[in-house]
Each structure stands twice: as structure tokens, then as C-alpha cells.
Amino acid sequence: MIDKTSLGAIAEQVKNYLLMDNITQYFEETGVKDIDFKKIILHDKFEGNIYAVDGSNGVIFDLTSVSFNLIRAGYVSYIGKKWQKTVLFDKVFKADTEHYMYQFENDLRNNFDINSSFILAKTELDRLSTYYRELQEYVALYEAISEAETGDLVLYDGDFAYWTDPFREVLKIIFDKAEDKDLDLLAISKSSTFSWGKGFSKPFVLHTGYAGSRIIPNNPWYIELSGKNIKPKPKGKNWKGKIYVIKLHPDSEFVFRLDAPPHVASRIDKALGHLSMYSSSSECLGYPHALFRAHRDLSIKDLERVHLNNLLIDELSDKGVNDKHIRSSLDYHTILEMKQGRRII
Amino acid sequence: MKDFITTNQLSIMDDDASSHVLERKTIDRTKTTTYKIISKDVREFHFIIPYNERVELGQIFSIRDYGVKDDEITFLARVTDIKHDSNYEGKWDTALKGTEFYDEDQIFNRIVAEPLGCIIFNEKINKKEFKKSKTIPSKFSEVEKASFDEFEFLTEKMGDLEVGYLRNGSQVVEEIGVKLNSEIMDHHMGVFATTGMGKSNFMKVFAASCMKKASMGESKLGLLLADPHGEYLLGSAKNNTKGLLHLGKYSDGLICYSTNKKNAEKNGEVEDLKIGLRDIKPTDILPLVGEWRTAQVEAIESLDSEITSDWLKSFKEDGKLVIKNFDPRTINVIERRLKRLLGFSYIDEKISSIDKIIKSLQEGKVVLIDMQGINEREELFLLSLLSRHILDKYREESLDECKKICLITIEEAQRVLGGKDSSISRFEIIAREGRKFGVGLCAITQQPKLVDKQLLSQFNTLVVMGLGDRNDRKCLEESAKQDLTTLDVEIQTLEKGEAIISTLKVPFPIPATIHLYEDYIEQLKKKDQTDGSPVSKAKKLSRPPD
């Protein structure tokens, strides 16, 4: 058990990261100025559709060297404040570092007509299923964009800015399509690794929230990050869009990172006016409500994952694989956990 | 490309499977889980409805489970509770800062319903029949407000004495009349309600139905109705209510007596009540006085076993009682009280109404005894005396199969069924033994908790009309033959004129709206004019929106 003194010391360090006791230092070191913060003017006459895209994944069978993952992606659509529908699709992805390419290549070819090889750097291999989920989210995003009509708002849970391989081509197709259809495509991140400060990696988005709410206390606001002194640099290879920190409701405590492709960045006031208008729900004040719904509707619950695992074990039994085989194949941690019943994940 | 990965000798999965979408779903506003069974068990069904739609306690819903071929069941369930619920976890609603609820499909009301039974098709009789349900509806079976067709089976279960209409929540289902069964009235009936909830109105409606049957020669029940407040005879001009005499069409089903000469003189239909001296046994006088000393009771009982039928006539002439082995002072007290009895206007040396009263009851008529103006003890004396004569007569003729059942009504029944006052134990005897001889009690009270529990458990028909006191409700729930525990909240929230009726032969406690007597007698008149066809417009039950 950690003693109170040590805990106090840790708390002191956390406090240094958490609080921003010197706003001047923040302005000096980040290059942010008062005038960078802009008010968002609400556009309450928006009558278009709002689409929100999200995805999730969960392991349904883990053999350590290879795992089978349930991947779910999809989108929700709203007209104003009224939910219209949720579209989702499930896939099983086999995460095998020696044998993964064809699954990506197959999907890239079938959905985006991209025929290039799909090879990940060695350092990225343990994130195979995350990449596959991301690809499925792009498939869903493309589908939502295809369905959307001129002027609609399309929201993506994540970011666009680090527009590098392996999905650079995919994102280009998506942005082009969104631009052709004149859609307001925006990516909103629930978390951000942006930091500032010399010697300390202070949370930039959080501290920008403190600063912005002092400067514009009773209104939603945004700030564009071009040229700001933050880490990592808010500009990816080939990325021509812009990155923002936004606060969508004055009563909310939360601020978010937002990425906009170039054609949306040029009219960001209007797009944020629409977005802010639909970020005032009771359930998630200050966060785009459609993304809230997408997150809830598309998440894979633990119960569902375990259910699928049980079904899979039944299938294995039908194919002559008994429980002994299955247990002997498991990571021994699973045995140590002594999980009840047939649950092995 | 077919590429198999093997672990030992076993093939696990075809690689191509991962490239295919396993499931693609589109869920839109038309696909909803509202009005579908989502849980819970054999004793309790749960379903949800949109948060902005109304459902009421007591409302009956039908659940159609047609999923199993050749085993199609329609369940009926009554709402016992309504709760706020949502798809969000925790106390999300107390932590809100916003004011707008976006996702109306995520917030709903959870309806808790008690299964009443199920309607299934019986091939043997080629007809649908109602049974107690021994299973649960399949998950997501559709739920809708029960329609007239689904209630229709109740008409076969009902008796012959109409008292109201079936009620579904607060909606009246005029197609289904709620009728009590006269053949089971010797199993006793209790009418329970707090003041002003409609006990007197119920009794008048019940009596009117009895009168109608008697008048049509179809009666199976004689009803003795004591009227201590004069409300049953003529109603009340002050309250703009009518009495049984206003139902002129069926007046031949009614015989009226009054202890009040003026009432008898004013109304030709009302006879002067006369109790003959020979009608009274010594023990009959016990209810006249609240407290008797043990010696006095023993003296009276001793007298009861020794006297001749003219004992009271002799006493009236001599002014003396002869009771051996008792203190003269004890005898003096009894003499003094007997003299008071002899002073009552309805005590007569020669004439007695009792034989005619019993004969009318045996003919299945309603006998109304107007007791306006006499005190509570006299009322109990008269009722006790009449009850004794009725029970004796019915006992004598217990083998007569043609004899009608008799129901004796007692107002403020807690006075005589509390199990404490031995002077009025006759009513308790009727409660315990009356059914053997075709004599039942109709106990009317606003405080069932004061009625002896064992006696209360003898009552097989309960008419519950709104009881605020939890102990009263608990008492009834413990004594009822059908389970009333789930109806506790509903009983508490019953409006004036609404009732829950639990009775034999009807499969579950029936929610009813009791007819307003004044409307009912008008309706009876109109029915006669229209040759018995229903007059009132039926209120159709609406289905919930899709």
C-alpha cells in the first residue's frame, strides 16, 4: 500500500500537469493570443441531415499469436434533433501479423477501388485490429457521405490530420467526395495528445479550454492551431486542412480537438455554428449529440463479446475441438484470472 | 483464395469469413422495442412505452404470442406499476445540465403488469377459452391495449346481477357488464370503501338489479336491506339522489317496511313494520344494550331455555319475570330493559311482519326495512332478530332445493363482526354457518380492519371501492380468495364509483365502474322501451400508435 506522503508527492506532480496557474506562460510558450479565440455564432436554421460515424472492436477469441476480433462500424443520422436511423455492420478480423494484408487489400479494393499493397511498419503490427477498425470506420464514413446531400453535416469520431500511409489514399477519396457534394465534414476527437511547455508535457487542449473560457466566458468558441507552438506539430504530411480546439456550449466543461478538411476550413464559422446548435442535448451537453448516439449504438458491449465467444466455442465443439484443446491454447493469464463458466476472454 | 490455418490437426476458420460482413443492420424509427415484452417472469411482465404516452394503473393489455406454430396464445395483463426508465445507466438524469431531451426513443416508461391469464383456442370445444397462464410470452411479443374481443370471454363468467361496466384503467368498457352471481351470495359479500366512495350507490344498484330479476320472475336471491339512514327508500332530495321506490317499473320486486309510521303513511308502498311479542325470544334482547353483566346474560339464557312462546305477553300483563336461582337485582335490570322494549312502536301484541318478510325473501324479492329514526342498538336488535328468524326458517327448509338464497345486509358491519361483542354473535354464526342453509351476509364497512380476520376470510365476494388506510387494504389482501396484493396502489387510487370486484367464478379481480344509481334506473327504463337492446354508446378502446 502506498503511503500518504508518497501519494501527496504524486498528487503534486499531477496537479502541475492538470492546473494552469500561469496563463501568461501559456500564451508565451504556445504562441496563442487572446484574439485567436473566436466566438461561434449559432445557426439555428440548419435543416440538413447530421451524420455521425464511429466504430468499435472487441476480442472474441485470443490465441496470443493471433486473435479474432469483432469489428463494428456504422453511422447514425439525424434530422435536426430527431434521430432517424442507425446503420451498422459487423466483421470478424483475424489479427495475424504474418497474414493480415489480404484482409485490408480486399476491403480497400472492394470499397475504394484501391489496388495497392497494404504493408504496415513492424512497429505498427500490434495495432492491427485498430487499423482494421479504422478502415471499417472509413468505409462507414464513405457510405454516410454517399448518402448525405449538399449542405449536410458529417461528423467523424477521431482525427484526420495525420494523413499519412496506410490510409492516405482512402482519406483523399473521402475528402474529395465530401467536397464534391459540398458537405461539412468534421472530425472531433474525444482525447488529444497535444501538449505544450518546456520540460513538461502539459495538456494543451485542456489548458486551451481554461484560457478560452476566461476570454469568452458565455459563448461557444474556437481557436485555430496553425503556427502554434505545440507538440506534435498540428500539421501532418499532405494535410491541407486545419485543426482547432472548440468549445461547443458555454455551460459545458469540455473542449475538443476538431479537424476540418480544406474545403470546410474555409467556411468553418458556418460549420461550427451548425455543430454547436446540435451540441446542447441533455445527455451530453457540449458534445455533438449525433456522435454521442453513434458511440452508444455502435459500441460492442462486453456481454455481446462473451456471447459471441460462447457461440464460437460451440462451433469449435461441433468441429471436434474440446475444452481441453481450447484451454491449452490460452494465454495462462486467462487461467490465472479463474473466470467463471466457459468464458475465456 | 482458400487458405486454412491449422492448430494441431484442427481447422479453425475459413479466412474468407473475415472479409465478409457478418451482419448489416439498419435500425430506424419504425423499429422500436416499445409495446413489446422485454421481461420478466411468470408473475410479472415488463414492457416499455414512449415517455410521452399515457398508461394507467389497472389498464389491461393483451400480449399476442403467435411465435410458436399451433400454440398461439394471447396473454392478458393488468398494469400494476409505471416507472421512469431509460437506456442510460446510473443517475444520468440528475447530473444533466442541458434542458433538451434529444433521443426520445432512449427515454421511456417501463410498465409493470400482472398476468391475468391467457386466451387459447380449445380444439375440443372449437372455441377460445380463458385459462390461468403457466408460461411467459416470448420475448418481444407485441403488446397492445386489450380490445373488446379479448374481454368477451368475461361475459360468460359473469353472473346475473349487473352492478356496473368493466373498467380498463379509467376507460369504461360498456360492452362488458360487470354482474355478480346471485347463486354464490350465500358465500357472503363484503362492500368496503371509505366515506363518499359510493357504498350506498352500489347497494342501490345491486338492489335494483335484484328487484328487476324478481319482477321478471328470474330471481335466485332474496335481499334483506336495512336502511338506518333512510337513503335507500327515497334517496335524498338534498343530495339529489333517488331511492328504490323510484324504480317503479320493478316495484313488484320490492317489499318495504318502516319502523317510522310517518314514512309508512306517506308512501303507499311502505308497510308499517310490526314485530309480534311471540317473535321475540329472551336472547333476542341482548343487542339492545351494549354491556350486559355475566349474571344478566346467564339469567337471560336460562330464561331462553325455559319459557313458552307467550313469555313476553305474560310479562307485559304481569310486569314480572320469574327466573329461578338468580339475584332479584339481576332480574330487575332485565325487567326494566324489557319494559323499554315493549315501548317501541313496532312491537305489537298481535301482528307480525316477520313471516311475510321471510316469504318475500324466499320468493327472491328485495325486502327493505326503513329504520330511520331508531337508535343504533334498536337497529341491531331488529336486524339480529330478523336474522335469527331467517336462519331458523332456512335451516328448517334446508332440503328445499327451490328456495332462493337469502342475503342479509348489515351497514357498519364492523359493529357486529368484530368478534368482541357476544350480544351480536348471531351475525358471526351466519358468517360461519349461513352458507349451509343458503343464508349469506352482505357486510358493508369502511373499516375492514375492524372485522374479525377469520370472519372476513369467509367472504367470497369483495367489492372494494377505494380504501386510503393501508391496514384496511392489507386486511382485505390477506383475506381475499384472489390475490389483491398487486392491486394495492390501484385500490388506493380508485375514484368515486370505481371498484375492484373479487368474486368466485370470475378468473381475476375485475376492475369496474359502478353504475350511478340515478343513471342506471333511467337506463333500465329505456332498455324496456327499446326491447332490451343496449342504449349507451360503447367507448371503443383505442390501440396505441405504431
PDB file of N, CA and C in Angstrom, chain A residues 288-334:
ATOM      1  N   PRO A 288     -21.213  16.940 -29.671  1.00  0.00           N
ATOM      2  CA  PRO A 288     -22.221  16.731 -30.731  1.00  0.00           C
ATOM      3  C   PRO A 288     -23.089  15.512 -30.408  1.00  0.00           C
ATOM      4  N   HIS A 289     -24.370  15.749 -30.351  1.00  0.00           N
ATOM      5  CA  HIS A 289     -25.250  14.689 -29.869  1.00  0.00           C
ATOM      6  C   HIS A 289     -25.243  13.473 -30.795  1.00  0.00           C
ATOM      7  N   ALA A 290     -25.108  13.695 -32.079  1.00  0.00           N
ATOM      8  CA  ALA A 290     -25.117  12.568 -33.025  1.00  0.00           C
ATOM      9  C   ALA A 290     -23.932  11.639 -32.757  1.00  0.00           C
ATOM     10  N   LEU A 291     -22.792  12.223 -32.374  1.00  0.00           N
ATOM     11  CA  LEU A 291     -21.626  11.387 -32.057  1.00  0.00           C
ATOM     12  C   LEU A 291     -21.847  10.604 -30.762  1.00  0.00           C
ATOM     13  N   PHE A 292     -22.554  11.239 -29.838  1.00  0.00           N
ATOM     14  CA  PHE A 292     -22.908  10.552 -28.590  1.00  0.00           C
ATOM     15  C   PHE A 292     -23.740   9.312 -28.912  1.00  0.00           C
ATOM     16  N   ARG A 293     -24.726   9.499 -29.779  1.00  0.00           N
ATOM     17  CA  ARG A 293     -25.609   8.383 -30.136  1.00  0.00           C
ATOM     18  C   ARG A 293     -24.828   7.307 -30.891  1.00  0.00           C
ATOM     19  N   ALA A 294     -23.951   7.757 -31.802  1.00  0.00           N
ATOM     20  CA  ALA A 294     -23.163   6.797 -32.579  1.00  0.00           C
ATOM     21  C   ALA A 294     -22.296   5.956 -31.648  1.00  0.00           C
ATOM     22  N   HIS A 295     -21.689   6.626 -30.689  1.00  0.00           N
ATOM     23  CA  HIS A 295     -20.825   5.906 -29.743  1.00  0.00           C
ATOM     24  C   HIS A 295     -21.619   4.830 -29.006  1.00  0.00           C
ATOM     25  N   ARG A 296     -22.807   5.186 -28.555  1.00  0.00           N
ATOM     26  CA  ARG A 296     -23.616   4.245 -27.773  1.00  0.00           C
ATOM     27  C   ARG A 296     -24.183   3.119 -28.647  1.00  0.00           C
ATOM     28  N   ASP A 297     -24.659   3.484 -29.823  1.00  0.00           N
ATOM     29  CA  ASP A 297     -25.295   2.473 -30.672  1.00  0.00           C
ATOM     30  C   ASP A 297     -24.287   1.496 -31.262  1.00  0.00           C
ATOM     31  N   LEU A 298     -23.047   1.946 -31.450  1.00  0.00           N
ATOM     32  CA  LEU A 298     -22.091   1.115 -32.175  1.00  0.00           C
ATOM     33  C   LEU A 298     -21.102   0.398 -31.259  1.00  0.00           C
ATOM     34  N   SER A 299     -21.144   0.700 -29.993  1.00  0.00           N
ATOM     35  CA  SER A 299     -20.163   0.066 -29.112  1.00  0.00           C
ATOM     36  C   SER A 299     -20.489  -1.423 -28.922  1.00  0.00           C
ATOM     37  N   ILE A 300     -19.440  -2.210 -28.820  1.00  0.00           N
ATOM     38  CA  ILE A 300     -19.620  -3.649 -28.579  1.00  0.00           C
ATOM     39  C   ILE A 300     -19.542  -3.866 -27.079  1.00  0.00           C
ATOM     40  N   LYS A 301     -20.653  -4.267 -26.520  1.00  0.00           N
ATOM     41  CA  LYS A 301     -20.701  -4.468 -25.069  1.00  0.00           C
ATOM     42  C   LYS A 301     -19.983  -5.769 -24.704  1.00  0.00           C
ATOM     43  N   ASP A 302     -19.460  -5.814 -23.504  1.00  0.00           N
ATOM     44  CA  ASP A 302     -18.719  -6.984 -23.053  1.00  0.00           C
ATOM     45  C   ASP A 302     -19.582  -8.247 -23.128  1.00  0.00           C
ATOM     46  N   LEU A 303     -20.838  -8.069 -22.778  1.00  0.00           N
ATOM     47  CA  LEU A 303     -21.780  -9.196 -22.771  1.00  0.00           C
ATOM     48  C   LEU A 303     -21.920  -9.802 -24.172  1.00  0.00           C
ATOM     49  N   GLU A 304     -21.967  -8.925 -25.146  1.00  0.00           N
ATOM     50  CA  GLU A 304     -22.120  -9.359 -26.535  1.00  0.00           C
ATOM     51  C   GLU A 304     -20.864 -10.116 -26.999  1.00  0.00           C
ATOM     52  N   ARG A 305     -19.740  -9.605 -26.582  1.00  0.00           N
ATOM     53  CA  ARG A 305     -18.454 -10.198 -26.937  1.00  0.00           C
ATOM     54  C   ARG A 305     -18.350 -11.617 -26.354  1.00  0.00           C
ATOM     55  N   VAL A 306     -18.737 -11.736 -25.096  1.00  0.00           N
ATOM     56  CA  VAL A 306     -18.666 -13.037 -24.418  1.00  0.00           C
ATOM     57  C   VAL A 306     -19.671 -14.001 -25.054  1.00  0.00           C
ATOM     58  N   HIS A 307     -20.831 -13.473 -25.420  1.00  0.00           N
ATOM     59  CA  HIS A 307     -21.852 -14.315 -26.055  1.00  0.00           C
ATOM     60  C   HIS A 307     -21.308 -14.900 -27.358  1.00  0.00           C
ATOM     61  N   LEU A 308     -20.642 -14.042 -28.131  1.00  0.00           N
ATOM     62  CA  LEU A 308     -20.074 -14.490 -29.401  1.00  0.00           C
ATOM     63  C   LEU A 308     -18.978 -15.521 -29.162  1.00  0.00           C
ATOM     64  N   ASN A 309     -18.208 -15.300 -28.110  1.00  0.00           N
ATOM     65  CA  ASN A 309     -17.158 -16.248 -27.741  1.00  0.00           C
ATOM     66  C   ASN A 309     -17.754 -17.629 -27.422  1.00  0.00           C
ATOM     67  N   ASN A 310     -18.874 -17.607 -26.688  1.00  0.00           N
ATOM     68  CA  ASN A 310     -19.532 -18.874 -26.341  1.00  0.00           C
ATOM     69  C   ASN A 310     -20.045 -19.584 -27.598  1.00  0.00           C
ATOM     70  N   LEU A 311     -20.630 -18.802 -28.499  1.00  0.00           N
ATOM     71  CA  LEU A 311     -21.132 -19.398 -29.746  1.00  0.00           C
ATOM     72  C   LEU A 311     -19.988 -20.027 -30.535  1.00  0.00           C
ATOM     73  N   LEU A 312     -18.855 -19.323 -30.508  1.00  0.00           N
ATOM     74  CA  LEU A 312     -17.687 -19.810 -31.233  1.00  0.00           C
ATOM     75  C   LEU A 312     -17.191 -21.124 -30.637  1.00  0.00           C
ATOM     76  N   ILE A 313     -17.226 -21.202 -29.325  1.00  0.00           N
ATOM     77  CA  ILE A 313     -16.783 -22.436 -28.663  1.00  0.00           C
ATOM     78  C   ILE A 313     -17.726 -23.591 -29.020  1.00  0.00           C
ATOM     79  N   ASP A 314     -19.005 -23.287 -29.109  1.00  0.00           N
ATOM     80  CA  ASP A 314     -19.963 -24.318 -29.536  1.00  0.00           C
ATOM     81  C   ASP A 314     -19.612 -24.826 -30.933  1.00  0.00           C
ATOM     82  N   GLU A 315     -19.305 -23.864 -31.807  1.00  0.00           N
ATOM     83  CA  GLU A 315     -18.942 -24.249 -33.174  1.00  0.00           C
ATOM     84  C   GLU A 315     -17.687 -25.108 -33.173  1.00  0.00           C
ATOM     85  N   LEU A 316     -16.737 -24.722 -32.335  1.00  0.00           N
ATOM     86  CA  LEU A 316     -15.490 -25.492 -32.252  1.00  0.00           C
ATOM     87  C   LEU A 316     -15.789 -26.908 -31.768  1.00  0.00           C
ATOM     88  N   SER A 317     -16.696 -27.026 -30.813  1.00  0.00           N
ATOM     89  CA  SER A 317     -17.069 -28.356 -30.315  1.00  0.00           C
ATOM     90  C   SER A 317     -17.631 -29.197 -31.445  1.00  0.00           C
ATOM     91  N   ASP A 318     -18.480 -28.560 -32.268  1.00  0.00           N
ATOM     92  CA  ASP A 318     -19.058 -29.291 -33.406  1.00  0.00           C
ATOM     93  C   ASP A 318     -17.976 -29.778 -34.357  1.00  0.00           C
ATOM     94  N   LYS A 319     -16.864 -29.044 -34.366  1.00  0.00           N
ATOM     95  CA  LYS A 319     -15.777 -29.423 -35.266  1.00  0.00           C
ATOM     96  C   LYS A 319     -14.745 -30.310 -34.571  1.00  0.00           C
ATOM     97  N   GLY A 320     -15.075 -30.786 -33.392  1.00  0.00           N
ATOM     98  CA  GLY A 320     -14.225 -31.757 -32.700  1.00  0.00           C
ATOM     99  C   GLY A 320     -13.180 -31.160 -31.785  1.00  0.00           C
ATOM    100  N   VAL A 321     -13.266 -29.844 -31.537  1.00  0.00           N
ATOM    101  CA  VAL A 321     -12.294 -29.220 -30.612  1.00  0.00           C
ATOM    102  C   VAL A 321     -12.906 -29.225 -29.215  1.00  0.00           C
ATOM    103  N   ASN A 322     -12.289 -29.923 -28.307  1.00  0.00           N
ATOM    104  CA  ASN A 322     -12.879 -29.967 -26.969  1.00  0.00           C
ATOM    105  C   ASN A 322     -12.309 -28.862 -26.079  1.00  0.00           C
ATOM    106  N   ASP A 323     -12.896 -28.726 -24.894  1.00  0.00           N
ATOM    107  CA  ASP A 323     -12.491 -27.655 -23.976  1.00  0.00           C
ATOM    108  C   ASP A 323     -11.008 -27.758 -23.604  1.00  0.00           C
ATOM    109  N   LYS A 324     -10.509 -28.995 -23.560  1.00  0.00           N
ATOM    110  CA  LYS A 324      -9.097 -29.170 -23.186  1.00  0.00           C
ATOM    111  C   LYS A 324      -8.195 -28.500 -24.221  1.00  0.00           C
ATOM    112  N   HIS A 325      -8.543 -28.697 -25.478  1.00  0.00           N
ATOM    113  CA  HIS A 325      -7.767 -28.050 -26.553  1.00  0.00           C
ATOM    114  C   HIS A 325      -7.811 -26.539 -26.394  1.00  0.00           C
ATOM    115  N   ILE A 326      -9.008 -26.067 -26.114  1.00  0.00           N
ATOM    116  CA  ILE A 326      -9.184 -24.619 -26.033  1.00  0.00           C
ATOM    117  C   ILE A 326      -8.398 -24.054 -24.855  1.00  0.00           C
ATOM    118  N   ARG A 327      -8.508 -24.705 -23.714  1.00  0.00           N
ATOM    119  CA  ARG A 327      -7.809 -24.205 -22.524  1.00  0.00           C
ATOM    120  C   ARG A 327      -6.288 -24.228 -22.724  1.00  0.00           C
ATOM    121  N   SER A 328      -5.820 -25.293 -23.346  1.00  0.00           N
ATOM    122  CA  SER A 328      -4.367 -25.392 -23.514  1.00  0.00           C
ATOM    123  C   SER A 328      -3.834 -24.340 -24.481  1.00  0.00           C
ATOM    124  N   SER A 329      -4.721 -23.762 -25.279  1.00  0.00           N
ATOM    125  CA  SER A 329      -4.260 -22.763 -26.246  1.00  0.00           C
ATOM    126  C   SER A 329      -4.233 -21.352 -25.662  1.00  0.00           C
ATOM    127  N   LEU A 330      -4.761 -21.222 -24.461  1.00  0.00           N
ATOM    128  CA  LEU A 330      -4.946 -19.868 -23.921  1.00  0.00           C
ATOM    129  C   LEU A 330      -3.680 -19.286 -23.308  1.00  0.00           C
ATOM    130  N   ASP A 331      -3.643 -17.975 -23.307  1.00  0.00           N
ATOM    131  CA  ASP A 331      -2.636 -17.246 -22.536  1.00  0.00           C
ATOM    132  C   ASP A 331      -2.855 -17.643 -21.069  1.00  0.00           C
ATOM    133  N   TYR A 332      -1.805 -18.012 -20.354  1.00  0.00           N
ATOM    134  CA  TYR A 332      -2.010 -18.535 -18.999  1.00  0.00           C
ATOM    135  C   TYR A 332      -2.613 -17.489 -18.045  1.00  0.00           C
ATOM    136  N   HIS A 333      -2.479 -16.219 -18.406  1.00  0.00           N
ATOM    137  CA  HIS A 333      -3.130 -15.176 -17.593  1.00  0.00           C
ATOM    138  C   HIS A 333      -4.622 -15.449 -17.452  1.00  0.00           C
ATOM    139  N   THR A 334      -5.192 -15.939 -18.544  1.00  0.00           N
ATOM    140  CA  THR A 334      -6.628 -16.195 -18.554  1.00  0.00           C
ATOM    141  C   THR A 334      -6.981 -17.269 -17.528  1.00  0.00           C
TER     142      THR A 334
END
